[in-house]
Short mmCIF file of C-alpha atoms and ligand atoms in Angstrom, two decimals:
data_model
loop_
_atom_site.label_atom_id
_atom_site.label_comp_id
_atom_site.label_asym_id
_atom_site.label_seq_id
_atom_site.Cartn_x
_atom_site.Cartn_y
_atom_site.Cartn_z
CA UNK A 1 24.73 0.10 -1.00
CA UNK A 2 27.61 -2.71 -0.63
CA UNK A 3 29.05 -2.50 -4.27
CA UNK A 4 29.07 -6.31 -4.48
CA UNK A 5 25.56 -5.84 -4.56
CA UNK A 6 25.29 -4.38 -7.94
CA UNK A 7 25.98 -6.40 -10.62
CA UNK A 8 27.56 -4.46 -13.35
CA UNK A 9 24.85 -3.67 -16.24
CA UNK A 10 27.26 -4.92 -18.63
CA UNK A 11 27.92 -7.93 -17.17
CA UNK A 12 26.85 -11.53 -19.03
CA UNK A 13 24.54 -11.91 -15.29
CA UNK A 14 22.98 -8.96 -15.14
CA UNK A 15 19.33 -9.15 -15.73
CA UNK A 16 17.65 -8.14 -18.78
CA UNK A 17 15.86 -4.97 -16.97
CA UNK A 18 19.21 -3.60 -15.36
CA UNK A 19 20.81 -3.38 -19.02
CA UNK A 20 17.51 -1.52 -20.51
CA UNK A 21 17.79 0.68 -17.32
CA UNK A 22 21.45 0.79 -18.26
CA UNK A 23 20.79 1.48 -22.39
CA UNK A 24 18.47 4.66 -21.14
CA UNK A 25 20.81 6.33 -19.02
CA UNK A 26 23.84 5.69 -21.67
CA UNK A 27 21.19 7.48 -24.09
CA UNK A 28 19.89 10.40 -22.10
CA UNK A 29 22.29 10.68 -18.82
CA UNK A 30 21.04 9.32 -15.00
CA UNK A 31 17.37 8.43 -13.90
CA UNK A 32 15.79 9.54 -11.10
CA UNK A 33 15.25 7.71 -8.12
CA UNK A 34 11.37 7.24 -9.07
CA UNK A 35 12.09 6.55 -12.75
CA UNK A 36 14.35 3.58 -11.94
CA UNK A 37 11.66 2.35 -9.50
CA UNK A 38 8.99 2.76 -11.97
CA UNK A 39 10.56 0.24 -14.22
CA UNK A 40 12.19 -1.75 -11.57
CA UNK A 41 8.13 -2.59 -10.58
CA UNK A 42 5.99 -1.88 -13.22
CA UNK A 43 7.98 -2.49 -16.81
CA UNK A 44 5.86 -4.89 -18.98
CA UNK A 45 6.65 -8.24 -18.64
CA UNK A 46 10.35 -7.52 -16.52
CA UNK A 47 9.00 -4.94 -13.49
CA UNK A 48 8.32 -6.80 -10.21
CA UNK A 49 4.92 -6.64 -10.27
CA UNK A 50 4.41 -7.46 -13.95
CA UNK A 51 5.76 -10.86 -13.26
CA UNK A 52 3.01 -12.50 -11.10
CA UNK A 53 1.52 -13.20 -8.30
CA UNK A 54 3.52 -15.78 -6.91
CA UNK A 55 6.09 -12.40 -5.04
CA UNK A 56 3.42 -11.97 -2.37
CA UNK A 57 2.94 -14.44 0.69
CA UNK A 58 4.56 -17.21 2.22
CA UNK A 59 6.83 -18.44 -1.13
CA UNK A 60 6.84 -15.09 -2.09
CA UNK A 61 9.42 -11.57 -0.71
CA UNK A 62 6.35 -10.26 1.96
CA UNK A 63 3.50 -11.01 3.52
CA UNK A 64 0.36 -8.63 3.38
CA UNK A 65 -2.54 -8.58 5.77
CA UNK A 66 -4.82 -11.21 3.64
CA UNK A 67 -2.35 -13.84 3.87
CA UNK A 68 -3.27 -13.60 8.02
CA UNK A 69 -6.18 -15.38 6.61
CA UNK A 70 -9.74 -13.99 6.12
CA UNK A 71 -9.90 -12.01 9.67
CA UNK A 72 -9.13 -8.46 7.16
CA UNK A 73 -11.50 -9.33 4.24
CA UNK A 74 -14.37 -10.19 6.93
CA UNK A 75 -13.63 -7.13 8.74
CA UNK A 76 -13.92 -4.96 5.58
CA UNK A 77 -16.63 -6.41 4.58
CA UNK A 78 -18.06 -5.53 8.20
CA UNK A 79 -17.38 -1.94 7.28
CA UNK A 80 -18.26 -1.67 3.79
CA UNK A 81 -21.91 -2.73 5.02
CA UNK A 82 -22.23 0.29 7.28
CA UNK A 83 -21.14 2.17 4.28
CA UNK A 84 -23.67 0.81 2.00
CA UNK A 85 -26.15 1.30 4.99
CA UNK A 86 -25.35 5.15 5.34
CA UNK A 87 -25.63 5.52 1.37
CA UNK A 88 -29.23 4.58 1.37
CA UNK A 89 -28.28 1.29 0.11
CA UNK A 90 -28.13 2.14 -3.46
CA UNK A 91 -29.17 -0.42 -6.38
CA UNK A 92 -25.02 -0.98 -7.26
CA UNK A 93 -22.63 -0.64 -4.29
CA UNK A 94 -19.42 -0.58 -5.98
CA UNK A 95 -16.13 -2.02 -4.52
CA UNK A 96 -12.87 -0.34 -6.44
CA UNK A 97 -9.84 -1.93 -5.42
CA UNK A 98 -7.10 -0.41 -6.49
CA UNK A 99 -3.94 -2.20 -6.35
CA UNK A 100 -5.51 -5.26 -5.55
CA UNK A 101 -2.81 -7.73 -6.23
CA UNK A 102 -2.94 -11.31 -6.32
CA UNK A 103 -7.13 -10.98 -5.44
CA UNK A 104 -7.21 -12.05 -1.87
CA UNK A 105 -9.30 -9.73 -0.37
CA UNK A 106 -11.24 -9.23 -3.04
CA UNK A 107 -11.68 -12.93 -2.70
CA UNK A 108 -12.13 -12.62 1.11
CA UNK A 109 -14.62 -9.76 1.17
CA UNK A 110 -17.07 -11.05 -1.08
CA UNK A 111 -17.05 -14.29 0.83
CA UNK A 112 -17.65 -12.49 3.99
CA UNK A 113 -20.32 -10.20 2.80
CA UNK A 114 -22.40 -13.33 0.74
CA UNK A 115 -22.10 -14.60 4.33
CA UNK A 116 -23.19 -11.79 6.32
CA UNK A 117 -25.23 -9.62 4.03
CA UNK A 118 -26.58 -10.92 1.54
CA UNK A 119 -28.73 -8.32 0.00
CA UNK A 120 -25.47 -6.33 0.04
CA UNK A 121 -23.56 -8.89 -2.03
CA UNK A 122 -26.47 -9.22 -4.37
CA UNK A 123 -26.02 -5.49 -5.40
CA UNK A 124 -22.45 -5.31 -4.92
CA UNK A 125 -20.23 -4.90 -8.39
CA UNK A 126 -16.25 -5.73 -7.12
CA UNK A 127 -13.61 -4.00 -9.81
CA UNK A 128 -10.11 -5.01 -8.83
CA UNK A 129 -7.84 -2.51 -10.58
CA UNK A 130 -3.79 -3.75 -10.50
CA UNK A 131 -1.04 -2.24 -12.60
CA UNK A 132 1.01 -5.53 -12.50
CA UNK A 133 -0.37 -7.52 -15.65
CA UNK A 134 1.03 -10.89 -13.55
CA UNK A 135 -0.82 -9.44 -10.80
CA UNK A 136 -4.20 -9.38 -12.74
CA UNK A 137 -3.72 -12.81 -13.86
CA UNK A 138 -3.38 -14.11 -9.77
CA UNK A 139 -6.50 -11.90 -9.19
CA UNK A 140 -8.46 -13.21 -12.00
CA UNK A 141 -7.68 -16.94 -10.64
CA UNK A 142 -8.52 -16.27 -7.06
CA UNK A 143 -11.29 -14.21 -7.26
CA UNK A 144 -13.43 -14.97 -10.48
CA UNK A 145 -16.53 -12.74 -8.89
CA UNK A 146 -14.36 -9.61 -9.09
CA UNK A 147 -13.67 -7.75 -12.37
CA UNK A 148 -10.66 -7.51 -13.15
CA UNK A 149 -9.44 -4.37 -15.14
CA UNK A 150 -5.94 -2.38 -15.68
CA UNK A 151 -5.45 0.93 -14.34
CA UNK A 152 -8.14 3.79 -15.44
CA UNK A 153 -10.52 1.30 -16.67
CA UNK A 154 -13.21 1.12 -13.77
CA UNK A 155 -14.63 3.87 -15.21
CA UNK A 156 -16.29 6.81 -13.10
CA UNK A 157 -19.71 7.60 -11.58
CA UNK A 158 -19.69 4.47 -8.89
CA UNK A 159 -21.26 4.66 -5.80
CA UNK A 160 -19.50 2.97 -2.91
CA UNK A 161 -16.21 2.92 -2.19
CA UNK A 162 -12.71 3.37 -3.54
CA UNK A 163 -10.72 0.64 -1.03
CA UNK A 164 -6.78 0.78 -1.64
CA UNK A 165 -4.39 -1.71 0.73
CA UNK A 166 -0.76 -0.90 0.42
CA UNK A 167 -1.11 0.96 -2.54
CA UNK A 168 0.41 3.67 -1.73
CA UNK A 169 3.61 2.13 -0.17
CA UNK A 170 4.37 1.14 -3.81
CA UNK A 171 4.65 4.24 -5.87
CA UNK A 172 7.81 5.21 -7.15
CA UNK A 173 9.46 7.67 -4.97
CA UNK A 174 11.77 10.39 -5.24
CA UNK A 175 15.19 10.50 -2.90
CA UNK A 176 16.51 13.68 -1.00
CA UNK A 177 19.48 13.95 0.86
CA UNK A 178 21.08 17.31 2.82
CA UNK A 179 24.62 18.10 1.91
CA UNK A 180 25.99 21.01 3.07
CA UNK A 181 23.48 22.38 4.24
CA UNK A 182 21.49 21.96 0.64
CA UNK A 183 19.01 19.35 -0.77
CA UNK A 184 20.27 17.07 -3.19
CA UNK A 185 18.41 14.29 -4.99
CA UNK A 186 19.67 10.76 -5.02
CA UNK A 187 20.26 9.63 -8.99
CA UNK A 188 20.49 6.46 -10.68
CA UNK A 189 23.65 6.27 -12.88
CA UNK A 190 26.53 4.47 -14.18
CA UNK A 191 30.00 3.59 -12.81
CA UNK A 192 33.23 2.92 -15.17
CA UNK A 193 32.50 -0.40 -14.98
CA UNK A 194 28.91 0.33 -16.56
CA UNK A 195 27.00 -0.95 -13.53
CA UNK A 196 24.26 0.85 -12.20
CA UNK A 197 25.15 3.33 -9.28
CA UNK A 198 23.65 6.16 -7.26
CA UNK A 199 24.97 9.64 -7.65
CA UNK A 200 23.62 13.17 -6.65
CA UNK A 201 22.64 16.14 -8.48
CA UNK A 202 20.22 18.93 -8.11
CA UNK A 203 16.60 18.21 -7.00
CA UNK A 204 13.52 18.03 -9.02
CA UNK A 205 11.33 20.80 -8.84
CA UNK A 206 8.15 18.51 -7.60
CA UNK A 207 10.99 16.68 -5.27
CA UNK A 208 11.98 19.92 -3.63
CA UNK A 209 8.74 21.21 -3.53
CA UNK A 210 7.48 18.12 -1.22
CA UNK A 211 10.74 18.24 0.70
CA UNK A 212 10.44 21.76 1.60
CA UNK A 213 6.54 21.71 2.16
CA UNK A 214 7.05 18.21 4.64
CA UNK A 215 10.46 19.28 5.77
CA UNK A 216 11.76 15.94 4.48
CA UNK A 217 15.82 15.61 5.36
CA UNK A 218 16.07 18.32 7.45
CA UNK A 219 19.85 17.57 9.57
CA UNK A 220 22.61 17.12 7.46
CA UNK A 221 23.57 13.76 5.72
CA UNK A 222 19.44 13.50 6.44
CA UNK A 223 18.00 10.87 3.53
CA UNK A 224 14.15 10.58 2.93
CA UNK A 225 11.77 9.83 0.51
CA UNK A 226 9.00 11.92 -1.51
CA UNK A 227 6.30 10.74 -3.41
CA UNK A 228 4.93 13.29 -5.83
CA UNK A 229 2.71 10.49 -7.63
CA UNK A 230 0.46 10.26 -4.34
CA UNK A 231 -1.41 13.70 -5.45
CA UNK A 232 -2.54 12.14 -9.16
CA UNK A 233 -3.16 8.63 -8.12
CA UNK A 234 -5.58 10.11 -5.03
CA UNK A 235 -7.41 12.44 -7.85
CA UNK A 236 -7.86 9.42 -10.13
CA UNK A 237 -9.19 7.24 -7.22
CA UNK A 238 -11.46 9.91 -5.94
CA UNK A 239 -12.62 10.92 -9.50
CA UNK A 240 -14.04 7.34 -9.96
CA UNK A 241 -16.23 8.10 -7.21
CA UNK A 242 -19.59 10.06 -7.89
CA UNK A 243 -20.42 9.54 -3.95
CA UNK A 244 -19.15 7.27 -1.48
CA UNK A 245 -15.85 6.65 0.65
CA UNK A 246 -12.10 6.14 0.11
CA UNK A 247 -10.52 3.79 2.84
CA UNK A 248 -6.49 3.46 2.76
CA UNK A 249 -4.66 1.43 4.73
CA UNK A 250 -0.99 1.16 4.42
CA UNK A 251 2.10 1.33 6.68
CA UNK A 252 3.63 5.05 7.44
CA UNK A 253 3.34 8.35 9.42
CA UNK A 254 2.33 11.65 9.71
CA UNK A 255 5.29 13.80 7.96
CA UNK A 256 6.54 15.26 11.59
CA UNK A 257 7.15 11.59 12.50
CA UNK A 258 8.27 10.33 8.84
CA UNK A 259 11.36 12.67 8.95
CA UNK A 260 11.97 12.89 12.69
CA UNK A 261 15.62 11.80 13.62
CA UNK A 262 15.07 8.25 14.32
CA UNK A 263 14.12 8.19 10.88
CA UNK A 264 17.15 9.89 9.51
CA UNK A 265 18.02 7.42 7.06
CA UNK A 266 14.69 7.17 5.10
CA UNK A 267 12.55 4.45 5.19
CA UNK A 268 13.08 2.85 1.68
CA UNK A 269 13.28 -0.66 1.61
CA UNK A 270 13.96 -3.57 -0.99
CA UNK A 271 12.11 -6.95 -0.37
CA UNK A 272 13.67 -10.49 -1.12
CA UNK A 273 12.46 -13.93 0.04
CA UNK A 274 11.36 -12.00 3.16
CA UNK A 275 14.85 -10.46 3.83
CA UNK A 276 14.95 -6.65 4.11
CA UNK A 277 18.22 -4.93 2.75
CA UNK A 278 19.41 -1.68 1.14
CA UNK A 279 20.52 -3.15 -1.88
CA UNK A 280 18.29 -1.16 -3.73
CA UNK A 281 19.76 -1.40 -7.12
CA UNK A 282 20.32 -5.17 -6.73
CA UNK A 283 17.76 -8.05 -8.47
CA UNK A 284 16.11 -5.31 -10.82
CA UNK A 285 12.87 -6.84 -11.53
CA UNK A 286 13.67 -9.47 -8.77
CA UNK A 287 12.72 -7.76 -5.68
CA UNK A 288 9.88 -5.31 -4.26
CA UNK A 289 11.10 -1.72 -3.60
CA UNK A 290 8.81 0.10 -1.11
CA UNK A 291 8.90 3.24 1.32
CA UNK A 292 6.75 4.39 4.00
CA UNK A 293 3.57 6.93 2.86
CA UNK A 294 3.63 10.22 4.42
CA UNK A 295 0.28 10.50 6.17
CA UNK A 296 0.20 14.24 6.46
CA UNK A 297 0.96 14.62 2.43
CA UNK A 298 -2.24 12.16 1.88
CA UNK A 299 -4.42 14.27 3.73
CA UNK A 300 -3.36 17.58 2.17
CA UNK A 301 -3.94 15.64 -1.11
CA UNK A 302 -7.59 14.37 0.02
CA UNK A 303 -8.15 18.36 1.20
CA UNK A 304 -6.76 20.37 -2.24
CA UNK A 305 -9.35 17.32 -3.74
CA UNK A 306 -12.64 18.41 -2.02
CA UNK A 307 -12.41 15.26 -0.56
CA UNK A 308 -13.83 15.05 3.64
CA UNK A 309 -11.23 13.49 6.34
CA UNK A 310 -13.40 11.03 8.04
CA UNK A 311 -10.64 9.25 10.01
CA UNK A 312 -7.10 8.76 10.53
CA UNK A 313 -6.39 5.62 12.75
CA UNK A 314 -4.41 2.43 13.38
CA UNK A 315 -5.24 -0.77 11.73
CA UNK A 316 -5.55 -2.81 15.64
CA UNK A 317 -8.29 -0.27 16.30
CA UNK A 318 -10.08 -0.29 13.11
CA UNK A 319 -9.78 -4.08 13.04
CA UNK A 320 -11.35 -4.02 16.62
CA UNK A 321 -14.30 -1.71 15.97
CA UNK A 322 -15.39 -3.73 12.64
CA UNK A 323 -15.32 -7.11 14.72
CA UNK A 324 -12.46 -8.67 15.01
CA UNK A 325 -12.34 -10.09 18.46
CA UNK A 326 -15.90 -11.31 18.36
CA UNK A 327 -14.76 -13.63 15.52
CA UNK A 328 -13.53 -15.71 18.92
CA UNK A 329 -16.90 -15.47 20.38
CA UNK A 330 -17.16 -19.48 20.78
CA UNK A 331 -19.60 -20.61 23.36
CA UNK A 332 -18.06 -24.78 23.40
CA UNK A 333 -14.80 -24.18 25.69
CA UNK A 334 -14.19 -27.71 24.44
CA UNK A 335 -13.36 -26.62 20.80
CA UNK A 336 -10.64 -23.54 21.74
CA UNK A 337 -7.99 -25.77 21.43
CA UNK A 338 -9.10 -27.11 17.61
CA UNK A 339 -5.67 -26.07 15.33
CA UNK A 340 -7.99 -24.25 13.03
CA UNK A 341 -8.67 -21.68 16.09
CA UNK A 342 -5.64 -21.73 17.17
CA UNK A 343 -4.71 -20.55 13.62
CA UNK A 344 -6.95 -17.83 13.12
CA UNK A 345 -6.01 -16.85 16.99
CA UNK A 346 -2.23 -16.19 15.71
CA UNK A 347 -3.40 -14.62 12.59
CA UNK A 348 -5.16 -11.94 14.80
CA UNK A 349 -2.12 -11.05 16.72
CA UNK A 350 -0.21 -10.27 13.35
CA UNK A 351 -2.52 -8.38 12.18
CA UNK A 352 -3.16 -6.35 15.82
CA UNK A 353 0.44 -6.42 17.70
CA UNK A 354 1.70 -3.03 17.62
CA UNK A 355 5.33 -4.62 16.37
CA UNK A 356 3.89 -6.40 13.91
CA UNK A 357 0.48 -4.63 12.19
CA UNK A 358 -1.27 -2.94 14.39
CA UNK A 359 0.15 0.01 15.01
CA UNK A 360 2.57 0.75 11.79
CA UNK A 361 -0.40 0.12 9.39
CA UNK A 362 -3.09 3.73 9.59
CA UNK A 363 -6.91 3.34 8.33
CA UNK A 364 -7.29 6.65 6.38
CA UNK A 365 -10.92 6.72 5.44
CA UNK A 366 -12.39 9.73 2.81
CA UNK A 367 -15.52 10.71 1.98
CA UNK A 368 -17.11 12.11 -1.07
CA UNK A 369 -20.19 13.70 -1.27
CA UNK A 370 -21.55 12.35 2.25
CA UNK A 371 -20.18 15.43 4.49
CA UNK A 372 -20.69 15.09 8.34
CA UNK A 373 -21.21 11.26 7.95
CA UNK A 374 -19.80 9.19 10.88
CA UNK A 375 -19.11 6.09 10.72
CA UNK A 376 -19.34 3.21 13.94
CA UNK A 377 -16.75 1.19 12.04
CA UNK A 378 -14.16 4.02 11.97
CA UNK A 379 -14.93 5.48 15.38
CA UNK A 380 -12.07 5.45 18.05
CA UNK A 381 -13.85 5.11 21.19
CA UNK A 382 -10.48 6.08 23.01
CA UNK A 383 -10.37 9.17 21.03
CA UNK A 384 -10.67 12.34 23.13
CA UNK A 385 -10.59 14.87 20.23
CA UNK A 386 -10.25 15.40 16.03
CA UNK A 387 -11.78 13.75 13.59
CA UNK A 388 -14.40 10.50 13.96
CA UNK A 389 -10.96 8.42 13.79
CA UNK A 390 -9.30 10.78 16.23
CA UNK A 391 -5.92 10.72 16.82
CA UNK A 392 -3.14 7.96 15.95
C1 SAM B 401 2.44 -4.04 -2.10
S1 SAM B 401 1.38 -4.65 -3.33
C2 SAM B 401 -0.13 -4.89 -2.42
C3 SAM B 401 -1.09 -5.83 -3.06
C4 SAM B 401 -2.39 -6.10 -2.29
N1 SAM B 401 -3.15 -4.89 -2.05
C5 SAM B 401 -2.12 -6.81 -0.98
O1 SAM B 401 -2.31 -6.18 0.06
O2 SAM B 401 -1.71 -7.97 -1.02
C6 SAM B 401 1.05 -3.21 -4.31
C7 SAM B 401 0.16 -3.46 -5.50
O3 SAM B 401 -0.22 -2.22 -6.09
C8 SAM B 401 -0.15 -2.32 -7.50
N2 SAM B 401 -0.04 -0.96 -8.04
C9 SAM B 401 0.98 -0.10 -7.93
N3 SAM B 401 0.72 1.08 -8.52
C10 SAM B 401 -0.55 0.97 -9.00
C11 SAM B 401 -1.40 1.86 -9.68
N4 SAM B 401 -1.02 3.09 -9.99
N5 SAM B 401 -2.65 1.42 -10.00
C12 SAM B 401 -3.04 0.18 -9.68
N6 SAM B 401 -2.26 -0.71 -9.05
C13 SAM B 401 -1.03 -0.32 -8.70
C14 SAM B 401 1.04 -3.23 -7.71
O4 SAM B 401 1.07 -3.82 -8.99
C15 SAM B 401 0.87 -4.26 -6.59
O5 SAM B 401 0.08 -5.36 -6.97
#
């Protein structure tokens, strides 16, 4: 981290979050990694998220796959109709967002499926669950047909499914780093000057335990990222579920490929006015912190949870089995060239290039109580082997 980065805590500039941050380690010694990200998001009122909607999209730190335009929502609601189909069509299909953000796709996918299936929207119920409280304002603006509700409140026995787009990517994680041959975990702390700095000490237990189980860090000066919060936000996702289907998409990899050498320096990242940097103790409050989600932890997570591994795949193919190409279907050659197309042309390619989208994002889709259930929509006709998503 360039120390010019880091505003002293005790400095008249530094934000009102970095000097509570600052107050708590002065009280009880240095923070964690995850509990400094934890309030750097999610403190009430201060925490990234808490502050509103306005941090996602174009005047906003990142862009996420519903500000391509509706192409995602449409596609999802494509899928969540063959789920509804292969649950019998029950009287309530529930929709559980989780992490929902500014309301988007909610937005977008019950557009698409009053469009395309009717009878489907007619029994659908949408819950949009978002631990940012600015967050759940945006949401309750842009989609007033979803329910909006804070975390834990959606309640249990749904049928349907749990749907959770860069969730994951967003829980507070845990730093490890090899020196010496030994794992050390990366601290938050303070310098002389009072300003907030990272330091090492002895791991966690739940950091080493991930580390060792993943073999996160394994060459020496090796830094990566755990995220023990993954196992208890899955559980609480899943529990909501009486029977139906998880479906996660977010950017990351299976754990071989997370810590593999080209990855050496962790894949932590802080977001500002769509600039990446490693500043990530900089703009506390002011800019998104995020890391990649280890696949191969998720799935363990889904298996100790009962949970059935219906797919693992990449967004471009998912994207392309629920429909999005035939969106361009358009039988007057004259109209092709009509901006609008155009538009929603370009938006396709961000959301399927394999630099951009396509390939970085995975589909992970879960069942619950529907064992040996395959799904068109999550089928990977290029598949050979594995699962009904087969292999990434
Ligand atoms: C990277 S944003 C993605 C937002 C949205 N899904 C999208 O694609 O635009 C992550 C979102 O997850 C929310 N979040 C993080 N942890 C959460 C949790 N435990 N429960 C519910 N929402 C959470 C954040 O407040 C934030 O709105």
């Amino acid at each position: 981290v360039p120390p010019d980065a880091v505003p002293p805590s005790n400095r008249p500039d530094a934000g009102p979050l970095t000097r509570r941050l600052a107050e708590e380690i002065r009280a009880s010694g240095p923070v964690t990694f995850a509990r400094f990200m934890e309030r750097a998001l999610y403190e009430p009122e201060l925490g990234y998220y808490a502050r509103g909607g306005g941090r996602i999209g174009p005047g906003g730190d990142f862009f996420t796959a519903s500000d391509a335009g509706t192409a995602f929502g449409e596609c999802l609601a494509r899928q969540l109709a063959e789920m509804d189909r292969v649950l019998g069509s029950p009287r309530r299909f529930s929709i559980l967002e989780n992490g929902g953000g500014r309301g988007l796709l909610a937005r977008d996918v019950l557009d698409a499926l009053g469009r395309m299936a009717p009878d489907l929207r007619s029994r659908a119920e949408y819950l949009l669950e978002d631990a940012g409280e600015g967050m759940r304002r945006a949401a309750s603006e842009n989609a007033p047909e979803a329910q909006v509700v804070v975390p834990g409140e959606a309640g249990t026995g749904h049928v349907g499914c749990v749907v959770a787009v860069e969730l994951f990517d967003a829980l507070p994680v845990h730093r490890v780093r090899r020196r010496a041959g030994r794992l050390v975990e990366v601290l938050v702390g303070l310098d002389a000057a009072g300003g907030l700095v990272e330091l090492e000490g002895p791991p966690t237990p739940e950091a080493a335990e991930l580390a060792a189980a993943y073999g996160a860090a394994p060459g020496e000066g090796d830094e990566a990222e755990v995220c023990p919060r993954l196992d208890a936000q899955l559980a609480r996702m899943a529990a909501a579920l009486e029977r139906g289907f998880l479906l996660i998409v977010d950017y990351g990899y299976p754990a071989d490929e997370l810590y593999a050498p080209a990855r050496r320096r962790g894949t932590l990242l802080a977001y500002h006015r769509h600039t990446v940097s490693e500043a990530y103790l900089a703009r506390v409050g002011e800019q998104d912190l995020t890391a990649h989600v280890n696949f191969t932890h998720l799935l363990d997570a889904a298996r100790r949870l009962g949970l059935d591994e219906l797919a693992l795949t990449t967004q471009d193919r998912w994207l392309i089995a629920n429909g999005l190409l035939e969106r361009f279907d358009e039988a007057d050659p004259d109209r092709w060239a009509e901006p609008g197309r155009v538009r929603r042309r370009l938006q396709a390619m961000t959301l399927l290039h394999p630099e951009r989208m396509g390939r970085t994002f995975k589909v992970v889709a879960l069942g619950k109580g529907v064992s040996g259930v395959r799904l068109v929509g999550l089928r990977d006709p290029l598949a050979r082997s594995g699962p009904a998503g087969g292999s990434v």
